[in-house]
Tab-separated table of N, CA and C and ligand atoms in Angstrom:
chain	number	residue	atom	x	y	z
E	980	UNK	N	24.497	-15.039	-36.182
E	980	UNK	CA	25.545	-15.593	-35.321
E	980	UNK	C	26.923	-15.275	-35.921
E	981	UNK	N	27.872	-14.284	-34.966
E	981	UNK	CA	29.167	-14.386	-35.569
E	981	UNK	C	29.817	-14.996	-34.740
E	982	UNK	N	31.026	-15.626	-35.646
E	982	UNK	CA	32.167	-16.374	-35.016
E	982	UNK	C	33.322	-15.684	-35.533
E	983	UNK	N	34.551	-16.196	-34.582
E	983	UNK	CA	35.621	-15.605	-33.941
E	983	UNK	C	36.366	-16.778	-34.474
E	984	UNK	N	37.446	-16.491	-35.824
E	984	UNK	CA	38.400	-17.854	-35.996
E	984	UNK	C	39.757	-17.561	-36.336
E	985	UNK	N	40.673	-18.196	-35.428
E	985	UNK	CA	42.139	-18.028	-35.561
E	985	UNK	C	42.801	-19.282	-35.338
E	986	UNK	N	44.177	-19.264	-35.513
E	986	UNK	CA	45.020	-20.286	-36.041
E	986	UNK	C	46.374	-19.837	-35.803
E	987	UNK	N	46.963	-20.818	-34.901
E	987	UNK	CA	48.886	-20.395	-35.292
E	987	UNK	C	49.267	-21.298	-37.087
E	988	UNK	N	50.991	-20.923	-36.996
E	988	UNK	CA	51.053	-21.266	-38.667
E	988	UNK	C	50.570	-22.898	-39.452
E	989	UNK	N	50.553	-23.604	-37.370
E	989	UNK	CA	50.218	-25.004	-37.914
E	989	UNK	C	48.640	-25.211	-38.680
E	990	UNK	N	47.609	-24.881	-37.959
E	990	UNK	CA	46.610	-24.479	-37.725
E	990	UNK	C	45.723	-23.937	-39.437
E	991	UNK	N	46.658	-22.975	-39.367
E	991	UNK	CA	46.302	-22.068	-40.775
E	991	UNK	C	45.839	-22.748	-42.080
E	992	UNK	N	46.269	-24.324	-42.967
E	992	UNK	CA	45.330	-24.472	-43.583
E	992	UNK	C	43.876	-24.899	-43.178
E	993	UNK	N	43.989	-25.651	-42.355
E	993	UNK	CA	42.770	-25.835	-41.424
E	993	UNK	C	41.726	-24.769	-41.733
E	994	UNK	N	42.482	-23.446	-41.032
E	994	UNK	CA	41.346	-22.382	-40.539
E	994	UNK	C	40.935	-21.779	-41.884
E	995	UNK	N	42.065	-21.334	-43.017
E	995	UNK	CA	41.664	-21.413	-44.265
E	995	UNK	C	39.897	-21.863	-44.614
E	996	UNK	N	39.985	-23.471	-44.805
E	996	UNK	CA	38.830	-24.107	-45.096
E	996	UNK	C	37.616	-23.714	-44.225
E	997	UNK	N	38.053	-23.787	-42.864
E	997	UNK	CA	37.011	-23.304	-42.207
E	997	UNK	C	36.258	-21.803	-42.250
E	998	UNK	N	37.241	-21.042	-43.091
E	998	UNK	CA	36.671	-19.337	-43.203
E	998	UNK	C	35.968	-19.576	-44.769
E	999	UNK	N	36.235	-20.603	-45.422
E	999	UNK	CA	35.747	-20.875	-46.977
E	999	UNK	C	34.322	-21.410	-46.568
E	1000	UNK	N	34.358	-21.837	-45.310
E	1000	UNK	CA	33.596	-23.407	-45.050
E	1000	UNK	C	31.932	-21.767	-44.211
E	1001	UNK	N	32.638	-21.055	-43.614
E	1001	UNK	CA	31.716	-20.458	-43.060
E	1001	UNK	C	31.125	-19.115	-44.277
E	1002	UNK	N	32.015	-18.568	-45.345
E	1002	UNK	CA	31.477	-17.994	-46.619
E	1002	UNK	C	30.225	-18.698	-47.022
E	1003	UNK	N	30.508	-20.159	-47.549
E	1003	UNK	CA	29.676	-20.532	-48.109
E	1003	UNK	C	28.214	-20.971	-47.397
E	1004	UNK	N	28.668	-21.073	-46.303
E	1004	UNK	CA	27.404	-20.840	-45.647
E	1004	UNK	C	26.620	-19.459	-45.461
E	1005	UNK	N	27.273	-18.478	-45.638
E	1005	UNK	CA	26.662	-17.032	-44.877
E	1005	UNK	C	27.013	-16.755	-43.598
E	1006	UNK	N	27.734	-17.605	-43.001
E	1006	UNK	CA	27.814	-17.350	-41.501
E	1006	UNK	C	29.053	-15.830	-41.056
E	1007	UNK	N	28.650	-15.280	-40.941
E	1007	UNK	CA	29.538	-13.751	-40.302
E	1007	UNK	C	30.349	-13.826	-39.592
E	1008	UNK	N	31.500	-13.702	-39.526
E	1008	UNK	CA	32.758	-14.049	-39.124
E	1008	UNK	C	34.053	-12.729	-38.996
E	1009	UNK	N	35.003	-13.141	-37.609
E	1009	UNK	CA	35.740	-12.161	-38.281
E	1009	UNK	C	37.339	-13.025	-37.742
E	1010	UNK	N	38.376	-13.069	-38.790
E	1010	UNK	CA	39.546	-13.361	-38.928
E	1010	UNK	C	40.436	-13.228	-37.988
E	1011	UNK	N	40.671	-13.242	-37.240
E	1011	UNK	CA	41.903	-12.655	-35.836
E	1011	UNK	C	43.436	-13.049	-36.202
E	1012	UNK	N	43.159	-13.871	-37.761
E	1012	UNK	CA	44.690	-14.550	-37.789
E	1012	UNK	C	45.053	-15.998	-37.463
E	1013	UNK	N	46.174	-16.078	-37.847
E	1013	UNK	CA	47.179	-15.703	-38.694
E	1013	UNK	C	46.761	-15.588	-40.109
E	1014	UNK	N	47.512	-14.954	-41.019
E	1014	UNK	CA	46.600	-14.814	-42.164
E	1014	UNK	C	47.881	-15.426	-43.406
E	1015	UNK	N	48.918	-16.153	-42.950
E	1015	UNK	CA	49.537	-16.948	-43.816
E	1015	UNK	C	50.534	-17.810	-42.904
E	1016	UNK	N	51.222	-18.912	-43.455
E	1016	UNK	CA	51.927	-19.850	-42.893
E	1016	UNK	C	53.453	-19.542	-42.210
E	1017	UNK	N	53.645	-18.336	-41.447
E	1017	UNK	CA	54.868	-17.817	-41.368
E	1017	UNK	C	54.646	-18.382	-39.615
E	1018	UNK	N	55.341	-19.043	-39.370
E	1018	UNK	CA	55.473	-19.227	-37.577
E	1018	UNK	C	55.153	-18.189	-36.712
E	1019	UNK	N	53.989	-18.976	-35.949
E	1019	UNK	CA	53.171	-18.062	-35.235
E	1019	UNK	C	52.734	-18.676	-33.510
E	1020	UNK	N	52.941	-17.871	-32.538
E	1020	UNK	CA	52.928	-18.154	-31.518
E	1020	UNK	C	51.171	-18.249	-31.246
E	1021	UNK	N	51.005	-19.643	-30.810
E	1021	UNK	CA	49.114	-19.718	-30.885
E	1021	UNK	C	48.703	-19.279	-29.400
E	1022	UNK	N	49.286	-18.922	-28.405
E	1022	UNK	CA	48.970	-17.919	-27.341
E	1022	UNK	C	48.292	-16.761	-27.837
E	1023	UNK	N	48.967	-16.051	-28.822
E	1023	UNK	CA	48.214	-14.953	-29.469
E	1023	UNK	C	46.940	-14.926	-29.524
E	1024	UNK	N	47.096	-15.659	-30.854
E	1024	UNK	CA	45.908	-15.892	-31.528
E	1024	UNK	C	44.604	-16.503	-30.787
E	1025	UNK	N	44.673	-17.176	-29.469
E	1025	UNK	CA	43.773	-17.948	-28.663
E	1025	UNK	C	43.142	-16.485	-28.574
E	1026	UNK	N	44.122	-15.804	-27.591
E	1026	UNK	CA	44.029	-14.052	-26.725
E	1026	UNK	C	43.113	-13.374	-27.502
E	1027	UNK	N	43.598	-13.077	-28.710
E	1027	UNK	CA	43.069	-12.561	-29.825
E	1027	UNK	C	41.346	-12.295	-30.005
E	1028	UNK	N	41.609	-13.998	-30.204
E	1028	UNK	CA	40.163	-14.729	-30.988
E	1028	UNK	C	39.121	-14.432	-29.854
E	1029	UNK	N	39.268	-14.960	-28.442
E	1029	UNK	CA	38.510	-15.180	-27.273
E	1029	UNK	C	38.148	-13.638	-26.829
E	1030	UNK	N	38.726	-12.904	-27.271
E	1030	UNK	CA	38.869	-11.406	-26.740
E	1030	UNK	C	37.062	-11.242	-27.257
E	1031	UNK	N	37.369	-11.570	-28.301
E	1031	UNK	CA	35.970	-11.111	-29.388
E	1031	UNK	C	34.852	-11.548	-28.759
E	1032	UNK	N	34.719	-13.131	-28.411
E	1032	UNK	CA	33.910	-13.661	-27.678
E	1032	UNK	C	33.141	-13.156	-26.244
E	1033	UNK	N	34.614	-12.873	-25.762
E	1033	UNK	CA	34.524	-12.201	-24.054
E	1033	UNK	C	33.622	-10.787	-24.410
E	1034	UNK	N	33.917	-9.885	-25.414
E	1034	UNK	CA	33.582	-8.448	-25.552
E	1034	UNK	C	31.797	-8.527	-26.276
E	1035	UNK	N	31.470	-10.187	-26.436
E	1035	UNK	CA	30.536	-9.836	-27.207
E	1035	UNK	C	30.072	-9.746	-28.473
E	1036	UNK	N	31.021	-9.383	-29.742
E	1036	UNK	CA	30.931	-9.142	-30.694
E	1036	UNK	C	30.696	-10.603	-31.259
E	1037	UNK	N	31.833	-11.388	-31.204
E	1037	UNK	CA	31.042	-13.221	-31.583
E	1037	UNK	C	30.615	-14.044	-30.357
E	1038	UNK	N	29.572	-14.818	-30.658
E	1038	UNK	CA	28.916	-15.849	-29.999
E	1038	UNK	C	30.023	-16.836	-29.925
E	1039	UNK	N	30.757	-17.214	-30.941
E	1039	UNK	CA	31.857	-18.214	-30.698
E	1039	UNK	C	32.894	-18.351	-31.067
E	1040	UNK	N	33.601	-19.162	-30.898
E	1040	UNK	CA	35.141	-19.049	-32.009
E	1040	UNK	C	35.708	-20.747	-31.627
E	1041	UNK	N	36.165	-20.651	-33.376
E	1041	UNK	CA	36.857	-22.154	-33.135
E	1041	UNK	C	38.012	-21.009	-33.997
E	1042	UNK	N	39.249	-21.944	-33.167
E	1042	UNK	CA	41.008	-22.467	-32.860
E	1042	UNK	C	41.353	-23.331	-33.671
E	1043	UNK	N	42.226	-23.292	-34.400
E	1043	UNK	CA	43.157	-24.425	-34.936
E	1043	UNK	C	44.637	-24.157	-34.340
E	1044	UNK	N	45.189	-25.478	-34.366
E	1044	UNK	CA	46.621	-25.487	-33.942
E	1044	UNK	C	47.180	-27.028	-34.622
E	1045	UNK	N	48.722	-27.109	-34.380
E	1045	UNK	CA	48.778	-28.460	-34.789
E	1045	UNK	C	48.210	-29.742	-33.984
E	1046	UNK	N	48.039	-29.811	-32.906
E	1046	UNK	CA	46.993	-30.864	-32.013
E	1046	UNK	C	45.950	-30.274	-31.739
E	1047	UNK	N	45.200	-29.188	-31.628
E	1047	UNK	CA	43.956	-28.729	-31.159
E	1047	UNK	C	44.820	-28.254	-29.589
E	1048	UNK	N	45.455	-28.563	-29.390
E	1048	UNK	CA	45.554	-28.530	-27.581
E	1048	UNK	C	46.369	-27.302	-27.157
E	1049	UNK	N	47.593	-26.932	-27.780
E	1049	UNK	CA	48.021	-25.336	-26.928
E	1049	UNK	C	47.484	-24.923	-27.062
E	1050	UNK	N	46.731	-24.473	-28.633
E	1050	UNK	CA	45.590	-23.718	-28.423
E	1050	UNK	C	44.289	-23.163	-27.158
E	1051	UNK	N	44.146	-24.629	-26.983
E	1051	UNK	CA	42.907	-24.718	-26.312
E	1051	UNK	C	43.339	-24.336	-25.029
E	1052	UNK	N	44.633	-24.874	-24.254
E	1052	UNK	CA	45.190	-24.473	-22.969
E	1052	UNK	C	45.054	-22.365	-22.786
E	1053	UNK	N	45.687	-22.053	-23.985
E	1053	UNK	CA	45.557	-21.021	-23.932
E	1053	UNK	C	44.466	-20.221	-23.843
E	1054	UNK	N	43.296	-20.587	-24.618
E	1054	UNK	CA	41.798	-20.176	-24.612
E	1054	UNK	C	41.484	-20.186	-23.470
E	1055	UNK	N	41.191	-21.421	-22.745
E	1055	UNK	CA	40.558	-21.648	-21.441
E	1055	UNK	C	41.457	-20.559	-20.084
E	1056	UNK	N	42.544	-19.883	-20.530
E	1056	UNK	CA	42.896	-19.017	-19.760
E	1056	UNK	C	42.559	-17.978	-19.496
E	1057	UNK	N	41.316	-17.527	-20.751
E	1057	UNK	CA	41.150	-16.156	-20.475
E	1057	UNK	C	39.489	-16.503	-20.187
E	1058	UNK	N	39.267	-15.524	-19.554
E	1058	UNK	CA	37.870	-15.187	-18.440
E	1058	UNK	C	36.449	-15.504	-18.863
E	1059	UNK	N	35.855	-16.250	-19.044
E	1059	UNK	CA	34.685	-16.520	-19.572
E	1059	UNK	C	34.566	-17.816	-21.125
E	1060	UNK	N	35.523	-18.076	-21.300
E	1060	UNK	CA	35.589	-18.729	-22.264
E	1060	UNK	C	36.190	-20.720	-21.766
E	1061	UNK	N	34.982	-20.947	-21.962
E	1061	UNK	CA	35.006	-22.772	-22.717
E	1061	UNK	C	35.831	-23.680	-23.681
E	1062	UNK	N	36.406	-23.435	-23.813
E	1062	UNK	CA	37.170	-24.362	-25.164
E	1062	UNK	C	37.505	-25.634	-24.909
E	1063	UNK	N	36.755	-26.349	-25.977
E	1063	UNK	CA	37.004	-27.668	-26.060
E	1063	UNK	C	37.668	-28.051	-27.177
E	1064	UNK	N	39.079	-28.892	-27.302
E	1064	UNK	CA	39.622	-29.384	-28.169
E	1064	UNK	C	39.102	-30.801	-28.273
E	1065	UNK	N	38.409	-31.254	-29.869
E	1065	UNK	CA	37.836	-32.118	-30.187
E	1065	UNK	C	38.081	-32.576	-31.824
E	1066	UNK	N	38.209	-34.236	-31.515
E	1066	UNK	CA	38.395	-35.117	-32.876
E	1066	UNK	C	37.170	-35.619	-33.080
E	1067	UNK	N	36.940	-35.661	-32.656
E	1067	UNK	CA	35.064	-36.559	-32.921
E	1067	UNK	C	34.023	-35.982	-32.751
E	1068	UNK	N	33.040	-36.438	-33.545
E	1068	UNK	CA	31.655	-35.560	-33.638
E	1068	UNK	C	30.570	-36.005	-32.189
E	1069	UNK	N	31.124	-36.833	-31.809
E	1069	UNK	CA	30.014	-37.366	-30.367
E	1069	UNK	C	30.523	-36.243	-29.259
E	1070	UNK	N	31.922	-35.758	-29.201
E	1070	UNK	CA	32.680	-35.001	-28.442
E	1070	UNK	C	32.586	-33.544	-28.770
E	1071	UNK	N	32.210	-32.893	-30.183
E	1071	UNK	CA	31.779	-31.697	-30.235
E	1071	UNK	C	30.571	-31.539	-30.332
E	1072	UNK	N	29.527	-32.275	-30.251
E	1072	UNK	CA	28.190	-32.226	-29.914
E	1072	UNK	C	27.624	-32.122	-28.559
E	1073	UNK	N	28.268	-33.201	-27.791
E	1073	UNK	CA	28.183	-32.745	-26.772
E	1073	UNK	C	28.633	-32.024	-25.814
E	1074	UNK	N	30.324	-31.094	-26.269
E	1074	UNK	CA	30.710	-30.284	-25.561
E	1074	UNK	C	29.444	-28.523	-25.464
E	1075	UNK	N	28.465	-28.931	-26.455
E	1075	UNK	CA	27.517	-27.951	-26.893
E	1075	UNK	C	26.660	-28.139	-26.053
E	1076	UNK	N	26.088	-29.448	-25.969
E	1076	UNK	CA	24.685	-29.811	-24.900
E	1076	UNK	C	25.443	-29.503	-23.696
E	1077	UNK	N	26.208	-29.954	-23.517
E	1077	UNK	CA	26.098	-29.983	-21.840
E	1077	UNK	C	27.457	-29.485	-21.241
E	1078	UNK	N	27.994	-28.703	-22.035
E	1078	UNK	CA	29.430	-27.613	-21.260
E	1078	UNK	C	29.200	-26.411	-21.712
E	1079	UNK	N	28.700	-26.249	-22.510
E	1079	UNK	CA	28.096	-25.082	-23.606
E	1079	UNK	C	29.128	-24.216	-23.404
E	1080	UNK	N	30.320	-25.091	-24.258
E	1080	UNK	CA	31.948	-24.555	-24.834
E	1080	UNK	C	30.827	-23.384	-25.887
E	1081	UNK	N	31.993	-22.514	-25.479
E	1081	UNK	CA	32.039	-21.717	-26.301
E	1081	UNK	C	33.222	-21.190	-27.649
E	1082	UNK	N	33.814	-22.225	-27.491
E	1082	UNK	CA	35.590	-22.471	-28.328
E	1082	UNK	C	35.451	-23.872	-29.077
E	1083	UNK	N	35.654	-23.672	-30.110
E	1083	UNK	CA	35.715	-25.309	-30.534
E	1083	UNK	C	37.605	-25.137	-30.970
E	1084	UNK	N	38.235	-26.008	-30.867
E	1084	UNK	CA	39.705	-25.970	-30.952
E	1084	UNK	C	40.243	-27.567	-31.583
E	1085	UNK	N	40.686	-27.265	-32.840
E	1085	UNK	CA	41.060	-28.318	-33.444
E	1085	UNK	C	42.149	-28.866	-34.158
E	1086	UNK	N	42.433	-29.730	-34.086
E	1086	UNK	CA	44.043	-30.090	-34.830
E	1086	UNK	C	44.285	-30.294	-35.857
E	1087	UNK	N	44.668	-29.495	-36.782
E	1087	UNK	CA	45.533	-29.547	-38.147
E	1087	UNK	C	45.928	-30.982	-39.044
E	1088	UNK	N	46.814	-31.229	-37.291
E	1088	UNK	CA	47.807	-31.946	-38.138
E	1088	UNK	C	46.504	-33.435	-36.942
E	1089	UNK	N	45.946	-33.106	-36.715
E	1089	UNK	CA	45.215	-35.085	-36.026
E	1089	UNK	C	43.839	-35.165	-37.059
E	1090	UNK	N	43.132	-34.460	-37.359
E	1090	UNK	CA	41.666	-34.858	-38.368
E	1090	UNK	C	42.232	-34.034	-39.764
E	1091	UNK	N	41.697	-34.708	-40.639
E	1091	UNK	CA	41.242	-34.158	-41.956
E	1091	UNK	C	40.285	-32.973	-41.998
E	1092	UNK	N	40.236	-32.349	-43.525
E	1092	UNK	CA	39.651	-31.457	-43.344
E	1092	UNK	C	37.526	-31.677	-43.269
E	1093	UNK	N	37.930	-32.714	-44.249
E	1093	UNK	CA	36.311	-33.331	-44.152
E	1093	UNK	C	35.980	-33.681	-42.692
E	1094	UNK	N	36.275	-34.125	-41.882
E	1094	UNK	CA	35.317	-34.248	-40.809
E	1094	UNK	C	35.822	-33.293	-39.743
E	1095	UNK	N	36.633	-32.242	-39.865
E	1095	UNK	CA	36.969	-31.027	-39.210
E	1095	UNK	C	35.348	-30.243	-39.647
E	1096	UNK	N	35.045	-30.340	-41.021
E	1096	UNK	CA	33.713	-29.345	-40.944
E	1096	UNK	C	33.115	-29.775	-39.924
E	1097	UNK	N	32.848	-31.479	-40.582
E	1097	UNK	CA	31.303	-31.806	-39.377
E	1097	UNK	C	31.700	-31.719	-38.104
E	1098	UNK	N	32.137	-31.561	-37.376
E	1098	UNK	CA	32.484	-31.135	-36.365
E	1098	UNK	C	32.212	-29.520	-36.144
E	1099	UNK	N	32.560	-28.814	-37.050
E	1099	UNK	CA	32.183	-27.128	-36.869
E	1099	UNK	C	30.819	-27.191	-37.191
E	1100	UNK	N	30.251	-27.823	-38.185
E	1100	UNK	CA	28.680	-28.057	-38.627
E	1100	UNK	C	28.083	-28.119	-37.286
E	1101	UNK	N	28.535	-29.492	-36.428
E	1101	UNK	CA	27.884	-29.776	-35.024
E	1101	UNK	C	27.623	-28.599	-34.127
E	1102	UNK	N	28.835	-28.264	-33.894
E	1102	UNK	CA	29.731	-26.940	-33.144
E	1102	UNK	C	28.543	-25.980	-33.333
E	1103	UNK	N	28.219	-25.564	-34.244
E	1103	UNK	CA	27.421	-24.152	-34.569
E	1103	UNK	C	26.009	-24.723	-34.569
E	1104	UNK	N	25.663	-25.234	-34.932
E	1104	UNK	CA	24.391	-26.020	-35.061
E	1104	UNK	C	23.688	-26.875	-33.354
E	1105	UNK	N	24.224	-26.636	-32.314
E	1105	UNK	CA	23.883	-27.588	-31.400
E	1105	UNK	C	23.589	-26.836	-30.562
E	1106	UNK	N	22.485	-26.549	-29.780
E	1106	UNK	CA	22.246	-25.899	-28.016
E	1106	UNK	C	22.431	-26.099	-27.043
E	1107	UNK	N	22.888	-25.818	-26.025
E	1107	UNK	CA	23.077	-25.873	-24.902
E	1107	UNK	C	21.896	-26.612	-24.295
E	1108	UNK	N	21.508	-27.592	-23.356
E	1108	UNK	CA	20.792	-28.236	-23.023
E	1108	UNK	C	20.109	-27.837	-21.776
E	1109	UNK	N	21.211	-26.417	-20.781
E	1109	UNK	CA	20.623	-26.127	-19.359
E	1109	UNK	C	20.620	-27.138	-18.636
E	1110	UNK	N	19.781	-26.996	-17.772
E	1110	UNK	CA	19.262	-27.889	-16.748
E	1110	UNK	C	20.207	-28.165	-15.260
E	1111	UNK	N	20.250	-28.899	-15.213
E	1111	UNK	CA	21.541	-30.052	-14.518
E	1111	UNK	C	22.993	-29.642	-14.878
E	1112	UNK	N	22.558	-29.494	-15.929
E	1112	UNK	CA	24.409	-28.487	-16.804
E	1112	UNK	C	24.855	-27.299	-16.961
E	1113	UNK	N	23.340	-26.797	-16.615
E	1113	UNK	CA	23.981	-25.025	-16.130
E	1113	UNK	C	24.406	-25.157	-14.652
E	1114	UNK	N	24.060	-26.413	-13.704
E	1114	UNK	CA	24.910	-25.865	-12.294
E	1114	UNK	C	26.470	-26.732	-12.546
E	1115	UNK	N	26.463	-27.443	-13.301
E	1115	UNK	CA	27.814	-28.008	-13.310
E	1115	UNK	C	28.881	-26.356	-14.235
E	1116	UNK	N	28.288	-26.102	-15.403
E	1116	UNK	CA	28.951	-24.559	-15.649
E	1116	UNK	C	29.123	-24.085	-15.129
E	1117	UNK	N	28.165	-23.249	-13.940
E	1117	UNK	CA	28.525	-22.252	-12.933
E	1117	UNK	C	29.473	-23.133	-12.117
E	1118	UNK	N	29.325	-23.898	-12.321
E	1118	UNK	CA	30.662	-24.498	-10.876
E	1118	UNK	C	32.136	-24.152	-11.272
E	1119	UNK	N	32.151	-24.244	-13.035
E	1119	UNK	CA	33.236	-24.039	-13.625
E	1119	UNK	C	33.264	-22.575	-13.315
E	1120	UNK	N	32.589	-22.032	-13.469
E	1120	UNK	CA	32.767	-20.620	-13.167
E	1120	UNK	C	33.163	-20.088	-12.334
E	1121	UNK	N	32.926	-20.445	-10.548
E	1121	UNK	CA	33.184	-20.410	-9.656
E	1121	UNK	C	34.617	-20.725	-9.409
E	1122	UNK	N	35.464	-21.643	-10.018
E	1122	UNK	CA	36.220	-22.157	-10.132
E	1122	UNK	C	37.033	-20.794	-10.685
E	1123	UNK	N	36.789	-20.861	-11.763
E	1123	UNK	CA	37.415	-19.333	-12.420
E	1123	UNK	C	37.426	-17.836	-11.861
E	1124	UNK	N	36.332	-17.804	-11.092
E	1124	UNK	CA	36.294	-16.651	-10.338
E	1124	UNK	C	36.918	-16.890	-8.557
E	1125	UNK	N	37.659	-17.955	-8.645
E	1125	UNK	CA	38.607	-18.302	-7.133
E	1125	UNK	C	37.725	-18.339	-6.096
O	2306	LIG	C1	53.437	-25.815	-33.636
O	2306	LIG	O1	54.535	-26.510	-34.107
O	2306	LIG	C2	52.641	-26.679	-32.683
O	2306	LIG	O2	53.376	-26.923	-31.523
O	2306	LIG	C3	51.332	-26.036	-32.346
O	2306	LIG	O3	50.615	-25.790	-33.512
O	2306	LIG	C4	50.383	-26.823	-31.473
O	2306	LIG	O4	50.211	-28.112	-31.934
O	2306	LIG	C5	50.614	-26.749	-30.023
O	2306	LIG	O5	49.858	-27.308	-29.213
């Protein structure tokens, strides 16, 4: 499983830990940025990151920003991509079962870094559930495709 992880300058120690956090696991990854604390427009980096996702190459990508949320506005703009901005582990678990986000998007400056993992722990670790929730997805989809 590779993931897709970027960050504007707020974002960046965050995503830091989280690229330390996915080393030490083994998990395959690739960087989209920012790659130090110099002010950074997180439109980019959403574009960037989601590109990877959309093309295939990662299964997922988590976002940092200073609230989790431009980020995430920006993600959910481009074509096929889910992003859920989430503080709590009941909320990134189940954005997995039953929206089957494909973006996890998180805030810097609202959680710590300790329960920012468990939350990516959840994030990567959780399946999609189907069922009943693949026609509520496609609806989102439909939605996206006008
Ligand atoms: C940057 O100052 C901040 O606005 C940005 O990281 C993010 O929180 C936007 O939603």
């Amino acid at each position: 499983m590779k993931i897709a992880i970027g960050s504007d300058h707020a974002g960046f120690p965050l995503k830091e830990e989280i690229r330390k956090y996915l080393e030490e696991k083994g998990i395959e990854y690739v960087d989209c940025g920012v790659y130090d604390a110099s002010s950074a427009d997180y439109p980019i980096q959403a574009k960037n990151t989601c590109e990877k996702i959309v093309s295939g190459e990662c299964v997922r990508g988590i976002l940092c920003c200073g609230t989790g949320i431009g980020i995430s506005m920006a993600a959910n703009k481009v074509k096929g991509i889910r992003a859920a901005c989430c503080s709590d582990y009941f909320s990134a678990k189940y954005t997995r079962l039953h929206n089957d986000a494909n973006v996890l998007c998180l805030g810097a400056r609202v959680i710590g870094v300790g329960a920012a993992l468990e939350l990516v722990d959840v994030f990567l670790n959780t399946e999609f559930e189907g069922g009943r929730h693949q026609r509520r997805v496609d609806l989102i989809t439909e939605i996206e495709n006008g």
